[in-house]
Structure formats: C-alpha cells, structure tokens
Amino acid sequence: MYDLTVIIPTFNEEANIRKIVIEVDEVLSKSSLNGEILVVDDNSPDGTIGIVNELKKAKTNVSLLVRTSDHGLSQSVADGFLHASSEVFVVIDADFSHPPSIIPKMYEEIRAGTDVVIGSRYMEGGGIRKWPLKRRVISLGATFLGRVLFPDITDPVSGFFAVRKSVVTQAQLKPRGYKILLEVLGKGVWENDKEIPFEFSDREIGASKLKIKTIIEYAQQVLNITLYSFSHHQSAAWREWKKVFKFGLVGVSGIIVNLAILQLLLMSGISGYIALFFAIAISILNNFLWNDLWTFKTSPKRSVTSIWRRLGFFYVISAGGAAINYGIAILLVQVIGMNIFLSDLIGILIGFTWNFLVNRRITWGRT
Ligand SMILES: Nc1nc2c(ncn2[C@@H]2O[C@H](COP(=O)(O)OP(=O)(O)O)[C@@H](O)[C@H]2O)c(=O)[nH]1
Ligand SMILES: [Mg+2]
C-alpha cells in the first residue's frame, strides 16, 4: 500500500512527462515517502504513452491510465481518484507549472488531519511567473467567482492540491472543464483546509489547452455547485449559504430592534433625531452580537481578536453598507427616475451583500 498517489493528468506531454515523473519520484524518495505516480492520459497521439510505458518498466511505482472516452482534464483527475491505490491524492500538472518539491509538505498536512491542502498562487508568498495579461485576467475572474463560494480560500481553482481519499469517494463529482478543485471543494465531504503558497510558472514546452469553451463550462460549474449545495447540506458551499441566511435573519431582527427602540425613545420624550441616532446605533449592536454569537460562532477570529476590535470593524463596515445603500438609492432615483422604494430595496440588497462579504472576510475571516 502506498502512502500517497501523485496524479498527473496529461494530454500530449511528450516533452515534459519523463522529466516530471523522474522529479516527482526523486522528491518522494528524498522524503522517504512510498508514493505511487499515476499518469492519467487522454490517449495522447504524441509519444506520451510510449514514454510512460518505458518508465513503468524501470519504476514499479509508476502506473498509467489511458482513457479513450469523455476527454477532459477534470474527468481525467476524477478517474485518477478512482484508480489510485492509496488514501492520499496529490494532483499536479505535467508541465512544471507546479513545483513537485512541495508535495511532501502537502502530504504532512494531510497526515496532520487536514482534509484538503491547496497550493495557492494568490496568498502571501505565492505568485505567477511569465503569464500573459489575458491569462492573468481570466484566472483572476475565475478565482473571484470561486471565492464567492469559498471566501476563506485564496485559490479555489488551483490545479495543484492534495486531498484525503474520503473527501472525494463520498462525493458525487460531476467533473467538467479545468477546475476540478472547485468541484472537490463544492461537493466533497471535508471540514478543514490549508493553503500553501507556491510560485506558478508557465510551461516552457508544449501548448496550453485552455479554450473559450473552458470558461463557459466554468460558469456552469459554479452554478451547478451552488444548486448542489441546496440539496446536500453536508457540503462546504452549504455551510457558507447558512451563514448568508443567518446574516439576513439577523438583519431583519435589526430592523425590528431599530423600530422598537425608536418608538420607545420617542415615547419617553427624546427628540426625533437623537432617538433615531440611538435606534440605529443600538440596532447595529444587536446585529453584531447575534452575528458574533450565532452566524460566525465558529470563526477562528473569535478566539484571537478582542470583541471590541470585531465590534469596531462591524460598525465601520456597516456604515459603509449604509452609505452604499444610500448612494445607490439616490443614483437610481436621479439617473433613471426609479421609484424611491424600489431604489431603496436595490440599495438595501447591494448594501447587504457588501456587509456580508466584507464582514465575512475581515471581521470574522481567517486569521
Ligand atoms: N488527461 C488530460 N489531461 C489534460 C487535458 N488538458 C490538459 N491536460 C493536462 O493538464 C495539465 C494542465 O494543462 P495546461 O494545458 O498546461 O493548462 P494551463 O496550465 O492552464 O495552461 C497538463 O498536465 C496537461 O497535460 C485533457 O483534456 N486530458
Ligand atoms: Mg500549464
């Protein structure tokens, strides 16, 4: 039984495959890891298959899976999951975009109890070398869309990651396109993750296979994961939605508190504007307490920052949300002559989105 399986998806990689297999093998033996190297090839017409067959003769830990139907990168990786003979899987590109030297660190993290370990280009210490502007823009767009589902993860669409077998075997993956990690995060069964920075470098040899179709498939995938999460409540995306619902409920409670305090203060003879000020201030406090004790009760920030600090952030961010609400409503009335209530409603929704996303990241985000 192997400690881990390194899955290398390939299509026409005759220029890279020998070198990457040998380098991965060296990294594994240097760390005394008994690793399997599984090349999953989509029946490449070039010399890839021949080279891997040759390598197999010299190294017993190398195996090859040749696929002849349902061509695709994500499908290949998912097939690799099914054929791997260990409990820990690492996925890495064949073209040296991902440094094999990090594999042992990823493995150690999984051994230490992490379910998903991600090689991140977008966290401190990570980066991208030699990528044309167009690729950078596409990648950033994809990353931001992915971060809506997984706000704590800086690089949810990385092609370099490690995962515990149980995360993917219990999942109904529907792999399509390029972003298999997003599928694993969206449908896999996992609790905790960890990111490790690395510097992505574009391939020196061979051609990239990214096409426009890939981008469309990606948008479909994000939608599909979102819908999946509504009916699969053990998924990580559902954990995120639950927070959105709770945050919304707390917002509604804030409106009630706001109106009740206003009524109370007015009844006790306090003048209108002062009463309004306190009603707003107290309703924000109400929202903060519910969010801190309920919506985000599992946030790691709660054990490392003081409640005053979180409260301060929440007030400032909420003030920003109110300003957005106000600004958008005025804009809609002024520019397109929209009804003021409808304008306000749209302003409220955008302000709510701002409040949620920014508080999620900053007030109760990752430490
Ligand atoms: N099995 C399989 N591997 C693929 C396919 N498309 C790309 N790959 C492999 O996936 C990795 C990343 O592909 P690449 O074209 O470099 O994508 P890029 O880095 O995003 O430009 C490489 O190892 C490719 O050989 C495919 O359709 N099937
Ligand atoms: Mg590449």
PDB file of C-alpha atoms and ligand atoms in Angstrom, residues 13 93-98 131 135 178 200-203 207-209, ligand 2:
ATOM      1  CA  GLU A  13       3.109  15.958 -22.902  1.00  0.00           C
ATOM      2  CA  ASP A  93       0.354  19.356 -13.817  1.00  0.00           C
ATOM      3  CA  ALA A  94       2.877  17.711 -16.113  1.00  0.00           C
ATOM      4  CA  ASP A  95       4.322  20.969 -17.444  1.00  0.00           C
ATOM      5  CA  PHE A  96       6.308  22.089 -14.368  1.00  0.00           C
ATOM      6  CA  SER A  97       3.868  24.873 -13.558  1.00  0.00           C
ATOM      7  CA  HIS A  98       3.685  23.334 -10.091  1.00  0.00           C
ATOM      8  CA  TRP A 131       1.803  34.665 -17.703  1.00  0.00           C
ATOM      9  CA  ARG A 135      -4.401  34.600 -18.810  1.00  0.00           C
ATOM     10  CA  TYR A 178     -10.498  22.621 -15.915  1.00  0.00           C
ATOM     11  CA  PHE A 200       3.218  29.160 -10.606  1.00  0.00           C
ATOM     12  CA  SER A 201       5.405  29.267 -13.705  1.00  0.00           C
ATOM     13  CA  ASP A 202       4.002  28.908 -17.178  1.00  0.00           C
ATOM     14  CA  ARG A 203       5.052  25.934 -19.275  1.00  0.00           C
ATOM     15  CA  ALA A 207       0.930  24.218 -25.705  1.00  0.00           C
ATOM     16  CA  SER A 208      -1.763  25.153 -23.216  1.00  0.00           C
ATOM     17  CA  LYS A 209      -5.149  23.575 -23.856  1.00  0.00           C
TER      18      LYS A 209
HETATM   19 MG    MG B   2       0.113  24.587 -17.839  1.00  0.00          MG
END
